Each structure stands twice: as C-alpha cells, then as structure tokens.
Coordinates of N, CA and C in Angstrom, one line a residue:
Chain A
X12 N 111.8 -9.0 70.7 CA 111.9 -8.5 72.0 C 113.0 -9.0 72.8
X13 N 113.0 -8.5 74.5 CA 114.6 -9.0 75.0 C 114.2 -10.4 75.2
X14 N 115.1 -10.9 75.3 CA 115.6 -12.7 75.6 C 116.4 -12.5 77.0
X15 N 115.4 -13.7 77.8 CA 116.1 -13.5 79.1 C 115.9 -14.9 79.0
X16 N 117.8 -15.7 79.9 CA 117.8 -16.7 79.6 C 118.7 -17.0 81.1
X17 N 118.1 -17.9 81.8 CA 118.3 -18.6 83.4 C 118.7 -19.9 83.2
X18 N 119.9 -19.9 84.0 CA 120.7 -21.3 84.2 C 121.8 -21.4 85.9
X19 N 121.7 -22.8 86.0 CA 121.4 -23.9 85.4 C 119.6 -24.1 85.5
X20 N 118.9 -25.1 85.1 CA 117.1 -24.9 84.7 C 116.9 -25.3 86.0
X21 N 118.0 -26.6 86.7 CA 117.3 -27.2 87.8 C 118.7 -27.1 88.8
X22 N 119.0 -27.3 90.3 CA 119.8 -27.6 90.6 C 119.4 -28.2 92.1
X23 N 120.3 -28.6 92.6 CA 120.2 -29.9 93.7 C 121.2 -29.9 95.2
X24 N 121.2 -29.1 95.8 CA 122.1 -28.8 97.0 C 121.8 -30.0 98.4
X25 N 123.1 -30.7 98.7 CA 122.4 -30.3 100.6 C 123.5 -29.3 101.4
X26 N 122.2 -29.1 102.1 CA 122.0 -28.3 103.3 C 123.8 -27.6 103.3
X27 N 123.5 -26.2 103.3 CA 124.9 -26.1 103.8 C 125.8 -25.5 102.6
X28 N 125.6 -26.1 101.5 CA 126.5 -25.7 99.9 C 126.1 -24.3 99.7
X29 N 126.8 -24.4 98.7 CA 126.7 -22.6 98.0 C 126.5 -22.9 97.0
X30 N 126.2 -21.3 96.0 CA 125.6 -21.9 94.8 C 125.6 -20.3 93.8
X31 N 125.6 -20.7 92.5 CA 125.4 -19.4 91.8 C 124.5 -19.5 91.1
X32 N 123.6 -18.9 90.8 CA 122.6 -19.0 89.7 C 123.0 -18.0 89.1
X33 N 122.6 -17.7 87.1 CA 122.7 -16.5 86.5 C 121.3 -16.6 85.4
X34 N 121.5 -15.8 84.9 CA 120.6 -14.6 84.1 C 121.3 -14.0 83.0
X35 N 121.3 -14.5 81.9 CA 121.4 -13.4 80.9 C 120.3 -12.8 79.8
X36 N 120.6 -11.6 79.5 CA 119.4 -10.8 78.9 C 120.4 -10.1 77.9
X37 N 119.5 -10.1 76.8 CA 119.8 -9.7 75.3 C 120.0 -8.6 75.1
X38 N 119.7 -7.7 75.5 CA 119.8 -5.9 75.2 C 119.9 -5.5 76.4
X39 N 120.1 -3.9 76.6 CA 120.8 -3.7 77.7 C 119.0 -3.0 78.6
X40 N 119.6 -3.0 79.7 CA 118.4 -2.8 80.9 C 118.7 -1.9 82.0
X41 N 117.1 -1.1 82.5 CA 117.8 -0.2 83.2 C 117.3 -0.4 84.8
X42 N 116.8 -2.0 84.3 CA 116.0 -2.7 86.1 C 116.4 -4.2 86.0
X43 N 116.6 -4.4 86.5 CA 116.4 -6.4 86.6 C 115.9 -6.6 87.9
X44 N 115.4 -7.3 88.1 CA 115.0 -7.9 89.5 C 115.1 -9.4 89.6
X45 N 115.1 -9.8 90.7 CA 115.0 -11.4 91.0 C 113.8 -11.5 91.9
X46 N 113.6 -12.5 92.0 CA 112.3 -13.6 92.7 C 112.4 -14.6 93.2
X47 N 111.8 -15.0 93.8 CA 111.9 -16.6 94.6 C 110.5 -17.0 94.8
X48 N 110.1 -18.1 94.4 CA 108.5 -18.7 94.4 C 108.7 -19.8 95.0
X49 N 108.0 -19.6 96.4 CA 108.7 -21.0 97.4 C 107.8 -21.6 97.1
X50 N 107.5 -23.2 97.2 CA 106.8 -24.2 97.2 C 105.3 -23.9 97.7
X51 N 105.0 -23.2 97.9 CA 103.4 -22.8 97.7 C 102.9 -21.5 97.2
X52 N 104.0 -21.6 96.2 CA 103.4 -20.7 95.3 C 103.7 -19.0 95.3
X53 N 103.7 -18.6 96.3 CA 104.1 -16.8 96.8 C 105.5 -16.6 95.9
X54 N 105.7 -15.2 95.2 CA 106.9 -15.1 94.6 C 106.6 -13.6 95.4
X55 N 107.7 -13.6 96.0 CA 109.2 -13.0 96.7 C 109.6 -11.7 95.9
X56 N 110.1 -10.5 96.1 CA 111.3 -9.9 95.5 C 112.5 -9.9 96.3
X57 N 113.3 -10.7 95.8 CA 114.6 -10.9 96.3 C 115.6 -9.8 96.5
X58 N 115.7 -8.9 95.0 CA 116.4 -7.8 94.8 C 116.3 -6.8 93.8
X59 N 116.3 -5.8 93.7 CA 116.5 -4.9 92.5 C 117.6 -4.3 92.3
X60 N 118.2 -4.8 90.9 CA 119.8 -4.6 91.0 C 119.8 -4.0 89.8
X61 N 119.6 -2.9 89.6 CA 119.6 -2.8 87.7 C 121.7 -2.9 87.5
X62 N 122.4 -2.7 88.3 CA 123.6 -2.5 88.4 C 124.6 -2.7 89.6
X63 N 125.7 -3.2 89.9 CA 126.6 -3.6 91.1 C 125.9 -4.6 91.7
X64 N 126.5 -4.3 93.1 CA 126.3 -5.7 94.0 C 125.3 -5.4 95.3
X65 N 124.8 -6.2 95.7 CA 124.0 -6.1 96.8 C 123.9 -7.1 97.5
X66 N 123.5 -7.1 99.1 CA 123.3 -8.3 99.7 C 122.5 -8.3 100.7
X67 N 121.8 -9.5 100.9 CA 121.0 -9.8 102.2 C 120.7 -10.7 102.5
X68 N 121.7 -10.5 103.6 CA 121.7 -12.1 104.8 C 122.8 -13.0 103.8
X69 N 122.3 -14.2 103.4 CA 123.0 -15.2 103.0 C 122.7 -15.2 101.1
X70 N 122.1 -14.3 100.8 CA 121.8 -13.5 99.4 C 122.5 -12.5 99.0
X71 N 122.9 -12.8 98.0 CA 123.5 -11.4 97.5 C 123.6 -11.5 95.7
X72 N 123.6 -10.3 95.4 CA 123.4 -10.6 93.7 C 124.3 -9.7 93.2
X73 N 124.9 -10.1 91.6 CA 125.5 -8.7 91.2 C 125.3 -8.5 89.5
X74 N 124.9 -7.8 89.2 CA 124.7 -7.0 87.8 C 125.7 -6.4 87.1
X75 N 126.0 -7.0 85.7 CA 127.3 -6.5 85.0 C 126.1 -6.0 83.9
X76 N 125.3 -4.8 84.1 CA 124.6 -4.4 83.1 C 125.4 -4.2 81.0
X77 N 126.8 -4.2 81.3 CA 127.9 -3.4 80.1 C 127.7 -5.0 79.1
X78 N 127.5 -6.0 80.5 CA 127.7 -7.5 79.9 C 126.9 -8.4 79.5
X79 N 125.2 -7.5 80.4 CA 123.9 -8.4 80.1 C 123.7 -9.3 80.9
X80 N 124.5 -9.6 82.0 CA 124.3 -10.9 82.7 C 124.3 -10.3 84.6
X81 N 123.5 -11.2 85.1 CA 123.5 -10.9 86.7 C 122.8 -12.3 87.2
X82 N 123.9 -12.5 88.5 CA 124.3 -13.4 89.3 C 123.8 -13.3 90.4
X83 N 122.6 -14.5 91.1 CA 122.5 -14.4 92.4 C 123.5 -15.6 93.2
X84 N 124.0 -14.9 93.9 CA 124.5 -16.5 94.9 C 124.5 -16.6 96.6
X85 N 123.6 -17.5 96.8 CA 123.0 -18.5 97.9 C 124.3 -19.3 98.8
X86 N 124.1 -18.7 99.6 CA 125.4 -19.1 100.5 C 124.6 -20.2 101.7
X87 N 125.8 -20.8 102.0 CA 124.9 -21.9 103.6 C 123.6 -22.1 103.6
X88 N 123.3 -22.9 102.3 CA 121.8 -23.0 102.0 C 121.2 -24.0 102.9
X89 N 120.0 -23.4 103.1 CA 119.1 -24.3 103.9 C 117.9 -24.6 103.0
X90 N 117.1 -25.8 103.7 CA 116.0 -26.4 103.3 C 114.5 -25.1 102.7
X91 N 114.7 -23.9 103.3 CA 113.7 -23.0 103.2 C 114.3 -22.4 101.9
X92 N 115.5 -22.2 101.4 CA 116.1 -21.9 99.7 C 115.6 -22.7 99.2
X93 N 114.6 -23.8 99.3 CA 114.2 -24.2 97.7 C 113.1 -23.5 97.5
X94 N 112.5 -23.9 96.1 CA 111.6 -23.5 95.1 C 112.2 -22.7 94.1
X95 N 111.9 -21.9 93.2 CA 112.2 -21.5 91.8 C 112.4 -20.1 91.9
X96 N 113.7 -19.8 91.3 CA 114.0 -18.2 91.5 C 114.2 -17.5 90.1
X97 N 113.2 -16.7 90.1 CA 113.3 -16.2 88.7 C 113.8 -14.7 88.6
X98 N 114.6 -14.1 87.3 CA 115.3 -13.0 87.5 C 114.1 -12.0 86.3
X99 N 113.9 -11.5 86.0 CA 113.2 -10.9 85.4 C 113.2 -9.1 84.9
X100 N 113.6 -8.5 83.4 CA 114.1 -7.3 83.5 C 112.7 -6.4 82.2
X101 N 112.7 -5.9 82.2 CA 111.7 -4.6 81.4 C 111.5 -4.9 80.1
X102 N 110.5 -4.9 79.4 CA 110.5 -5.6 78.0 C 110.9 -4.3 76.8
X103 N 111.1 -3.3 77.6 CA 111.9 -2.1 76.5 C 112.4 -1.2 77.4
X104 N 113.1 -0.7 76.4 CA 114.3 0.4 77.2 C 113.6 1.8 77.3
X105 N 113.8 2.2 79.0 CA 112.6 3.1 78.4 C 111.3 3.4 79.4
X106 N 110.4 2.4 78.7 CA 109.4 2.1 78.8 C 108.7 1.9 80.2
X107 N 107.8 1.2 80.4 CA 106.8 0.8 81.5 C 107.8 -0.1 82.3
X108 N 107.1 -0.2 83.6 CA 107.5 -1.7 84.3 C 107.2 -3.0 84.1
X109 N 107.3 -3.4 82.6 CA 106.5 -4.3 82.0 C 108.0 -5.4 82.3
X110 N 107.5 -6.2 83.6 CA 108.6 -7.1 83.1 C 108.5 -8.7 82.2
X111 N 110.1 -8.6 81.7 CA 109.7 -10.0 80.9 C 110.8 -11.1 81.7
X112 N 110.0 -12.7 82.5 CA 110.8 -13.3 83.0 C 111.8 -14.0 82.6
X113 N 112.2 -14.8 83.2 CA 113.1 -16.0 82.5 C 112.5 -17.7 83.0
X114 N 112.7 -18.5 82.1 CA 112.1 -19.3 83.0 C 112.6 -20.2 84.3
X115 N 113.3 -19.2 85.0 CA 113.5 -19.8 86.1 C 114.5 -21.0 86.7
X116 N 115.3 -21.0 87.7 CA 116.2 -22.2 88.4 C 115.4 -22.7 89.7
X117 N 115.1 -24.0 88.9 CA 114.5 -24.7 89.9 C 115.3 -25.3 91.3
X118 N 115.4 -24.9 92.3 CA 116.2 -25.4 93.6 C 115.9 -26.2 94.2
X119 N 116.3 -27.2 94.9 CA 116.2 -28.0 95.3 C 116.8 -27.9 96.7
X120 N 117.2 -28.0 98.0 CA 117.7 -27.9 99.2 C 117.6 -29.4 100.1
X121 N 118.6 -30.1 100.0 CA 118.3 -31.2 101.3 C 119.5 -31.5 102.4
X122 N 118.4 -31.3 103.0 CA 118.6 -31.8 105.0 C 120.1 -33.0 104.5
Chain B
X24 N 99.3 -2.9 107.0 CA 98.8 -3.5 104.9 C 98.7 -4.4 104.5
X25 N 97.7 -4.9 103.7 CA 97.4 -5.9 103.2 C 98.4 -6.2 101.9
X26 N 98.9 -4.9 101.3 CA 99.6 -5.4 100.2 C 98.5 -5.9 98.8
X27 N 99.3 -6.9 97.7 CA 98.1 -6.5 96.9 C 97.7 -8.4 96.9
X28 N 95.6 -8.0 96.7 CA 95.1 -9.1 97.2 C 94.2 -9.8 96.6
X29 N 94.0 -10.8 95.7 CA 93.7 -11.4 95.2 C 92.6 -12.5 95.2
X30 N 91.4 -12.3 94.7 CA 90.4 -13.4 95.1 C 89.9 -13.7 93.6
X31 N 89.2 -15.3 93.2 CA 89.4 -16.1 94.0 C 90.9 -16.5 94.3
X32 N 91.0 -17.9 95.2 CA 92.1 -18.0 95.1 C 92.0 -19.8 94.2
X33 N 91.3 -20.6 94.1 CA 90.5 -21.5 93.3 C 89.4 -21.1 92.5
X34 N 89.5 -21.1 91.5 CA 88.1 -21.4 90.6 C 88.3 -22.4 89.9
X35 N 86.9 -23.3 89.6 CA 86.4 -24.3 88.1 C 85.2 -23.5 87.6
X36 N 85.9 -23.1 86.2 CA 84.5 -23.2 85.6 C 84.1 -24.6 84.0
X37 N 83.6 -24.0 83.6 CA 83.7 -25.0 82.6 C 84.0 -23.9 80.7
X38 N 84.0 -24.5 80.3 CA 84.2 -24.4 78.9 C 82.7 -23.3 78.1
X39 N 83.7 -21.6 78.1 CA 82.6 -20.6 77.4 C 81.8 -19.9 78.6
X40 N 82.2 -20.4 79.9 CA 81.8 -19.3 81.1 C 82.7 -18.1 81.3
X41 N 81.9 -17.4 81.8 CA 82.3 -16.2 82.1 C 82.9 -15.9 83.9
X42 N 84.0 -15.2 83.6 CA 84.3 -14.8 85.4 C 85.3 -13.5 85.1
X43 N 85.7 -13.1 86.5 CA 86.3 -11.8 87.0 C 86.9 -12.5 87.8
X44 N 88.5 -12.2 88.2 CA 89.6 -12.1 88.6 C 89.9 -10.6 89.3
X45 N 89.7 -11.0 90.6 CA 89.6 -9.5 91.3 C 91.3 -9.3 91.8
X46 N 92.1 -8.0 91.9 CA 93.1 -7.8 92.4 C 92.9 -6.1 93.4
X47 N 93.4 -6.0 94.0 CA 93.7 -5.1 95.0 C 94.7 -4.8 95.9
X48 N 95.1 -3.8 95.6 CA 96.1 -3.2 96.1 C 95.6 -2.1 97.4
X49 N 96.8 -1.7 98.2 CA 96.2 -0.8 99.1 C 97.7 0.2 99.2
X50 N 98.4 0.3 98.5 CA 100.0 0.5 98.6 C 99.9 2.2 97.7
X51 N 98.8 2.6 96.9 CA 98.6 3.7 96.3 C 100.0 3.2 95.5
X52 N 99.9 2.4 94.8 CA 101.1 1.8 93.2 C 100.2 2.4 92.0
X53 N 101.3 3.5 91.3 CA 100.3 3.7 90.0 C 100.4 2.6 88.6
X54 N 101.6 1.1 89.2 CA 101.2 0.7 88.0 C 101.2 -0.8 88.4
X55 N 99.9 -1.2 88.1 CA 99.6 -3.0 88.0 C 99.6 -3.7 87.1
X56 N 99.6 -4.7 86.8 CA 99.7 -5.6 85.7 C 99.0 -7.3 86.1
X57 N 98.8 -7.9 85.1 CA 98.3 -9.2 85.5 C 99.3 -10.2 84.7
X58 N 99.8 -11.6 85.3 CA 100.3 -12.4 84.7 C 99.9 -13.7 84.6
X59 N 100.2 -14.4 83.5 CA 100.1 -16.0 84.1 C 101.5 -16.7 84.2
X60 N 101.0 -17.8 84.6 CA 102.1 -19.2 84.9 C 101.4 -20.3 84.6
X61 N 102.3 -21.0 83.6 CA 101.7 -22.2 83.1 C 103.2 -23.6 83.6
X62 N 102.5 -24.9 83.7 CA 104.1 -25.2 84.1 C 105.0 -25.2 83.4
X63 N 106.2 -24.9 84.4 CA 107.5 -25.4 83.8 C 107.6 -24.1 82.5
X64 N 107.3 -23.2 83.1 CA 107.4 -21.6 82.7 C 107.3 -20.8 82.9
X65 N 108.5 -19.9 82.9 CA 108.4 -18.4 83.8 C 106.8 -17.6 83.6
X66 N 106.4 -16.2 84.5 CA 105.4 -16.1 84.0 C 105.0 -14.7 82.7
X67 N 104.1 -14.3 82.3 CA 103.5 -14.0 80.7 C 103.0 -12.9 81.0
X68 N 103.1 -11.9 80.5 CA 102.2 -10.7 80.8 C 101.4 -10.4 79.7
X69 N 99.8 -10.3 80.6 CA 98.9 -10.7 79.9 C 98.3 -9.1 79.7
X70 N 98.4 -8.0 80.6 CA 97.6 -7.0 80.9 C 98.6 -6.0 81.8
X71 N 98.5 -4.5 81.4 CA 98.8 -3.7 82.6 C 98.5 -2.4 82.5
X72 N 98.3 -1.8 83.3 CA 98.0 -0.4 83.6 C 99.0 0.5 84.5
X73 N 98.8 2.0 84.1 CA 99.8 2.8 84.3 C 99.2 3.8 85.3
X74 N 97.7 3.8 85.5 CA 97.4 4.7 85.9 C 95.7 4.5 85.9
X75 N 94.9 5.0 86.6 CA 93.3 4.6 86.5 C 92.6 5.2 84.9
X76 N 91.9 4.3 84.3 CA 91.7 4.6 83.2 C 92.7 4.7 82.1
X77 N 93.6 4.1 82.3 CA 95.0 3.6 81.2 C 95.0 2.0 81.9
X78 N 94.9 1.2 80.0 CA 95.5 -0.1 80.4 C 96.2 -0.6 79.3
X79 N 96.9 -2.0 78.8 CA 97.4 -1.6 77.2 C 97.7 -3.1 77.8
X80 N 98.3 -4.0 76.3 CA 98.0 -5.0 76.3 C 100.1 -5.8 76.4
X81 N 99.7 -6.9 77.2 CA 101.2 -7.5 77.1 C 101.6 -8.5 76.4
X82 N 102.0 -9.4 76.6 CA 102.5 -10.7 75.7 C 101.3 -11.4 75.1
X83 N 100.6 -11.6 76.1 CA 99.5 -12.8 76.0 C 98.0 -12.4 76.3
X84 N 97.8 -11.2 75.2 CA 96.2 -10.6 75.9 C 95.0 -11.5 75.4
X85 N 94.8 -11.8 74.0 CA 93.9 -12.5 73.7 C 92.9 -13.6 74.9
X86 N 91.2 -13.0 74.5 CA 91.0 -13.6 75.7 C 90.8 -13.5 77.2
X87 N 90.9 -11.7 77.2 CA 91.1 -11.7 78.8 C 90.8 -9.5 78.1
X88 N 89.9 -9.2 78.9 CA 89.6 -8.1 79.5 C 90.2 -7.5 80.8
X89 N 90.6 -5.8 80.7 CA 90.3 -5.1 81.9 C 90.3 -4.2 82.1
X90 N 90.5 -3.5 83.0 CA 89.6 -1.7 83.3 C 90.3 -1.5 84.3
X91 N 90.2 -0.4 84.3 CA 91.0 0.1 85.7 C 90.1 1.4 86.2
X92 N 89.1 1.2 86.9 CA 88.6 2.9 86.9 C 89.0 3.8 88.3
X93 N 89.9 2.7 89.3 CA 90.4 3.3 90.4 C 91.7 2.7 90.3
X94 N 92.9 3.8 91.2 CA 94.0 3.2 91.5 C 94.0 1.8 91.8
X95 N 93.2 1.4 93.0 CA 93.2 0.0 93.8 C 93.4 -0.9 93.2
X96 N 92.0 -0.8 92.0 CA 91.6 -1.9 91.7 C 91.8 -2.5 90.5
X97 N 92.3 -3.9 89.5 CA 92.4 -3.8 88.5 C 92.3 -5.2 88.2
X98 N 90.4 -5.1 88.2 CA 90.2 -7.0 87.8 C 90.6 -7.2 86.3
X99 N 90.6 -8.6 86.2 CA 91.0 -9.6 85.0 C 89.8 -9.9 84.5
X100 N 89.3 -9.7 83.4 CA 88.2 -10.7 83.2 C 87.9 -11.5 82.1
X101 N 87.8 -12.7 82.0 CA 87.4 -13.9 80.9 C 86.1 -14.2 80.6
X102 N 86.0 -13.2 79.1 CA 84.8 -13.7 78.8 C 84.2 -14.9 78.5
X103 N 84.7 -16.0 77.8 CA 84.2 -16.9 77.6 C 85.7 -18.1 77.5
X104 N 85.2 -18.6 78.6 CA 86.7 -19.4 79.6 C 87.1 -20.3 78.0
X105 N 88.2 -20.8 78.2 CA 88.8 -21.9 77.4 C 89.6 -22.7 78.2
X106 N 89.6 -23.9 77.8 CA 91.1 -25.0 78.5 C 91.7 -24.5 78.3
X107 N 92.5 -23.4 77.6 CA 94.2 -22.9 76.8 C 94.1 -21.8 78.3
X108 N 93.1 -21.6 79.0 CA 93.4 -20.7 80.0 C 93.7 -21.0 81.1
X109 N 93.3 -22.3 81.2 CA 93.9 -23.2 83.3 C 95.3 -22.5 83.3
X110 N 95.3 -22.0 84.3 CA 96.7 -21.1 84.7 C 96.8 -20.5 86.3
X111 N 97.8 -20.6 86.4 CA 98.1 -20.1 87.5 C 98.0 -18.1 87.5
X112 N 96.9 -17.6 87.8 CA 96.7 -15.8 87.4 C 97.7 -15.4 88.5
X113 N 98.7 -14.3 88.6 CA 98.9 -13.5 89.1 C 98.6 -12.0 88.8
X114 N 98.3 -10.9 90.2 CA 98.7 -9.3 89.8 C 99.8 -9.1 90.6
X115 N 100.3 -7.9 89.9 CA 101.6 -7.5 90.5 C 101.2 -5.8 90.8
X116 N 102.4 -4.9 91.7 CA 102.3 -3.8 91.3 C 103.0 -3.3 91.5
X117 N 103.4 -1.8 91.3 CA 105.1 -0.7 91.6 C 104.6 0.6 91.6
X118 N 104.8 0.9 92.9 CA 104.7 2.1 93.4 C 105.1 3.6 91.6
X119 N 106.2 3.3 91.2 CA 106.0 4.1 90.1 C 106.1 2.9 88.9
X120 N 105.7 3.6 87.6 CA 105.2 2.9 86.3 C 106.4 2.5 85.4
X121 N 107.9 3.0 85.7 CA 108.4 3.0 85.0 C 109.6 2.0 85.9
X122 N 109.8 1.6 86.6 CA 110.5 1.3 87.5 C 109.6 0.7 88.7
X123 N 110.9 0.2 89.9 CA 110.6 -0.4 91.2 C 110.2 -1.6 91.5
X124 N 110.7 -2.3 92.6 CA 110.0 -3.1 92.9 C 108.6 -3.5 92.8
X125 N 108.5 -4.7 92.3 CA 107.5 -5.3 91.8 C 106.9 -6.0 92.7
X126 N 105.5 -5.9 93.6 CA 105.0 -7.0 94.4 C 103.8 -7.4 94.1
X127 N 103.7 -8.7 94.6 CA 103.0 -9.8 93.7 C 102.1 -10.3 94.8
X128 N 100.4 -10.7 94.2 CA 99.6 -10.8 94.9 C 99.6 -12.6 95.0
X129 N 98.7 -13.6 95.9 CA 99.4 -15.0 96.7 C 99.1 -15.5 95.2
X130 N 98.2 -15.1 94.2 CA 97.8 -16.1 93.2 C 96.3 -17.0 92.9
X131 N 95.9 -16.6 91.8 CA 94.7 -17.1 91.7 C 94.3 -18.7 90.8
X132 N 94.5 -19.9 91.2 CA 94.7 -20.9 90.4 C 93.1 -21.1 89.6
X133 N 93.0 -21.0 88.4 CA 91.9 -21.3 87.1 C 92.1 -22.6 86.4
X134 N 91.1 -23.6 87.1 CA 90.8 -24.6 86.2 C 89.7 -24.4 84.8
X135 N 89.7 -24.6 83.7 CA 88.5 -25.0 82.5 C 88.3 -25.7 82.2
X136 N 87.2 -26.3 82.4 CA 86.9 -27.8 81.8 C 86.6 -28.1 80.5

C-alpha cells in the first residue's frame, strides 16, 4: 500500500521562527490533507491540497503531486502552533476516502 | 452544528468486556470511518462506511464491529475488550465518499485492564 512518510519527526521553535514541515507519499494521489492535533487532543483540518498552493493566515501549504511530496510552512510561530501536524492522503487511487496517515511532526513553540 | 460527536469520552473496562463506541454526525456526510491512535503514531483505520448499510474493513479491523443502519450514526463496537486495544478511538467524516475534507470527532480514550 502507499507509504506516507513526515519529517522532520520532532521540531523545536521560539516564538516568532518559521518553519517547513514535509510529507512524502509513494504513489501518486488525488487528495492529501494536513492536520493539526493540539495538545488536548482535537485534530484540525488544516488544508486540502491534492495539488498547488494555498494559504491561511500564517499557514500555507503546497503540493507537487508529479513529485509525491507537500509542504506545510508555519510562519511567525506562536505558542498555540504546537502539537502534532499530520499530513495524510487516500489509501488507493481511486477509491474511497480512506485516508492513510503519516506519523506525524511533533512541534514544539516557545515563548 | 454539533459536527460529529462522540461518547464515551473515558472508558475502563477490564479484560473480555464488552462495549459500544458511539459516533454522530449531524453534517448529512455519506462517508464515516473510525480510527485509532496509539503513542507516538499516526492514526489506523480500523472501520468505514460509504453509505447506511455499507461498511468494509481498514488497516486494523480485527476485534472491533460495526453497522451503520442510519446516515448519522456509526458506533464501534468491542466485543470482548483486550489490552492490545487501549487507544485513543477516533470517528471522522466527509461530506462525499470519495473525497473532501475530513472532520474529526474530540476522541474517545479506552483503557483495558
């Protein structure tokens, strides 16, 4: 099945930095989505990008579907960007909305 | 809107009990699914449905029942608990089956003793 694979696993900002997180996935896809699961647990949809760029607010992501890989990046991060942002795309081409995750960039944000 | 909603939101049971994992949606989504999260890993699809009376099985079904006989509703259920099951349960759901945004209910944490 696809291989979806999230880096870096953990990362460590203060307040203020920028940042890129990525995503690559093994076969080609016609959804990807991202997530954010803040420290008590609630996961987020961040974005639905099966392709190009998109943005919101201090978020923005972009999808090189041709290449398998998509990028979120976190600008003037603040303390409420942490917890764990997972990108996650369809487990066949095709198919259902069956998504398969990655395991995730753990964030960190300090004051 | 409630969006989709999830009870319990704690359980313990012990080892070979039985429970239901209730999810609800109010969003008229024809397609739900259930997941887990175990630490320090993304999460597992255990269960999903496309439509009331369609469900079919994902990554990780062993162990876990479910039914769908309305749009709304689409409990989880564990027949006879195991420790390999403490997990963090989620449901999710999307307006169409093949696609869309995916929203996700707060989470139902399962301890087994």
């Amino acid at each position: 099945g696809i291989q979806v694979e999230q880096s870096p696993p953990d990362l460590i900002l203060q307040e203020g930095a920028n940042s890129t997180l990525r995503c690559n996935f093994s076969d080609s896809v016609n959804n990807l989505q991202w997530f954010h699961q803040n420290p008590w647990g609630q996961l987020i949809n961040l974005f639905y990008i099966p392709s190009g760029t998109k943005q919101n607010g201090r978020l923005s992501a972009t999808t090189v579907a041709t290449e398998r890989y998509s990028l979120l990046y976190i600008s003037s991060s603040q303390t409420t960007d942490s917890g764990v942002y997972f990108c996650a795309v369809p487990a066949g081409r095709g198919g259902y909305n069956k998504l398969i995750f990655g395991a995730g960039t753990r964030l960190a944000v300090h004051p | 809107n409630a969006g989709v909603t999830q009870t319990p939101k704690f359980q313990v049971l012990k080892t070979g009990q039985s429970m239901t994992l209730q999810c609800a949606q109010d969003m008229n989504h024809e397609y739900m699914s259930w997941y887990r999260q175990d630490p320090g890993m993304g999460l597992r699809l255990i269960h999903y449905s496309v439509g009331a009376g369609i469900t079919d099985q994902g990554e990780v079904p062993n162990g876990y029942n479910v039914s769908r006989s309305t749009t709304e509703d689409f409990p989880l259920r564990l027949l006879s608990a195991a420790p390999s099951q403490t997990s963090v349960y989620f449901c999710a759901s999307s307006y169409r089956t093949t696609e869309g945004v995916l929203t996700f209910g707060a989470g139902s944490r399962l301890t087994v003793l």
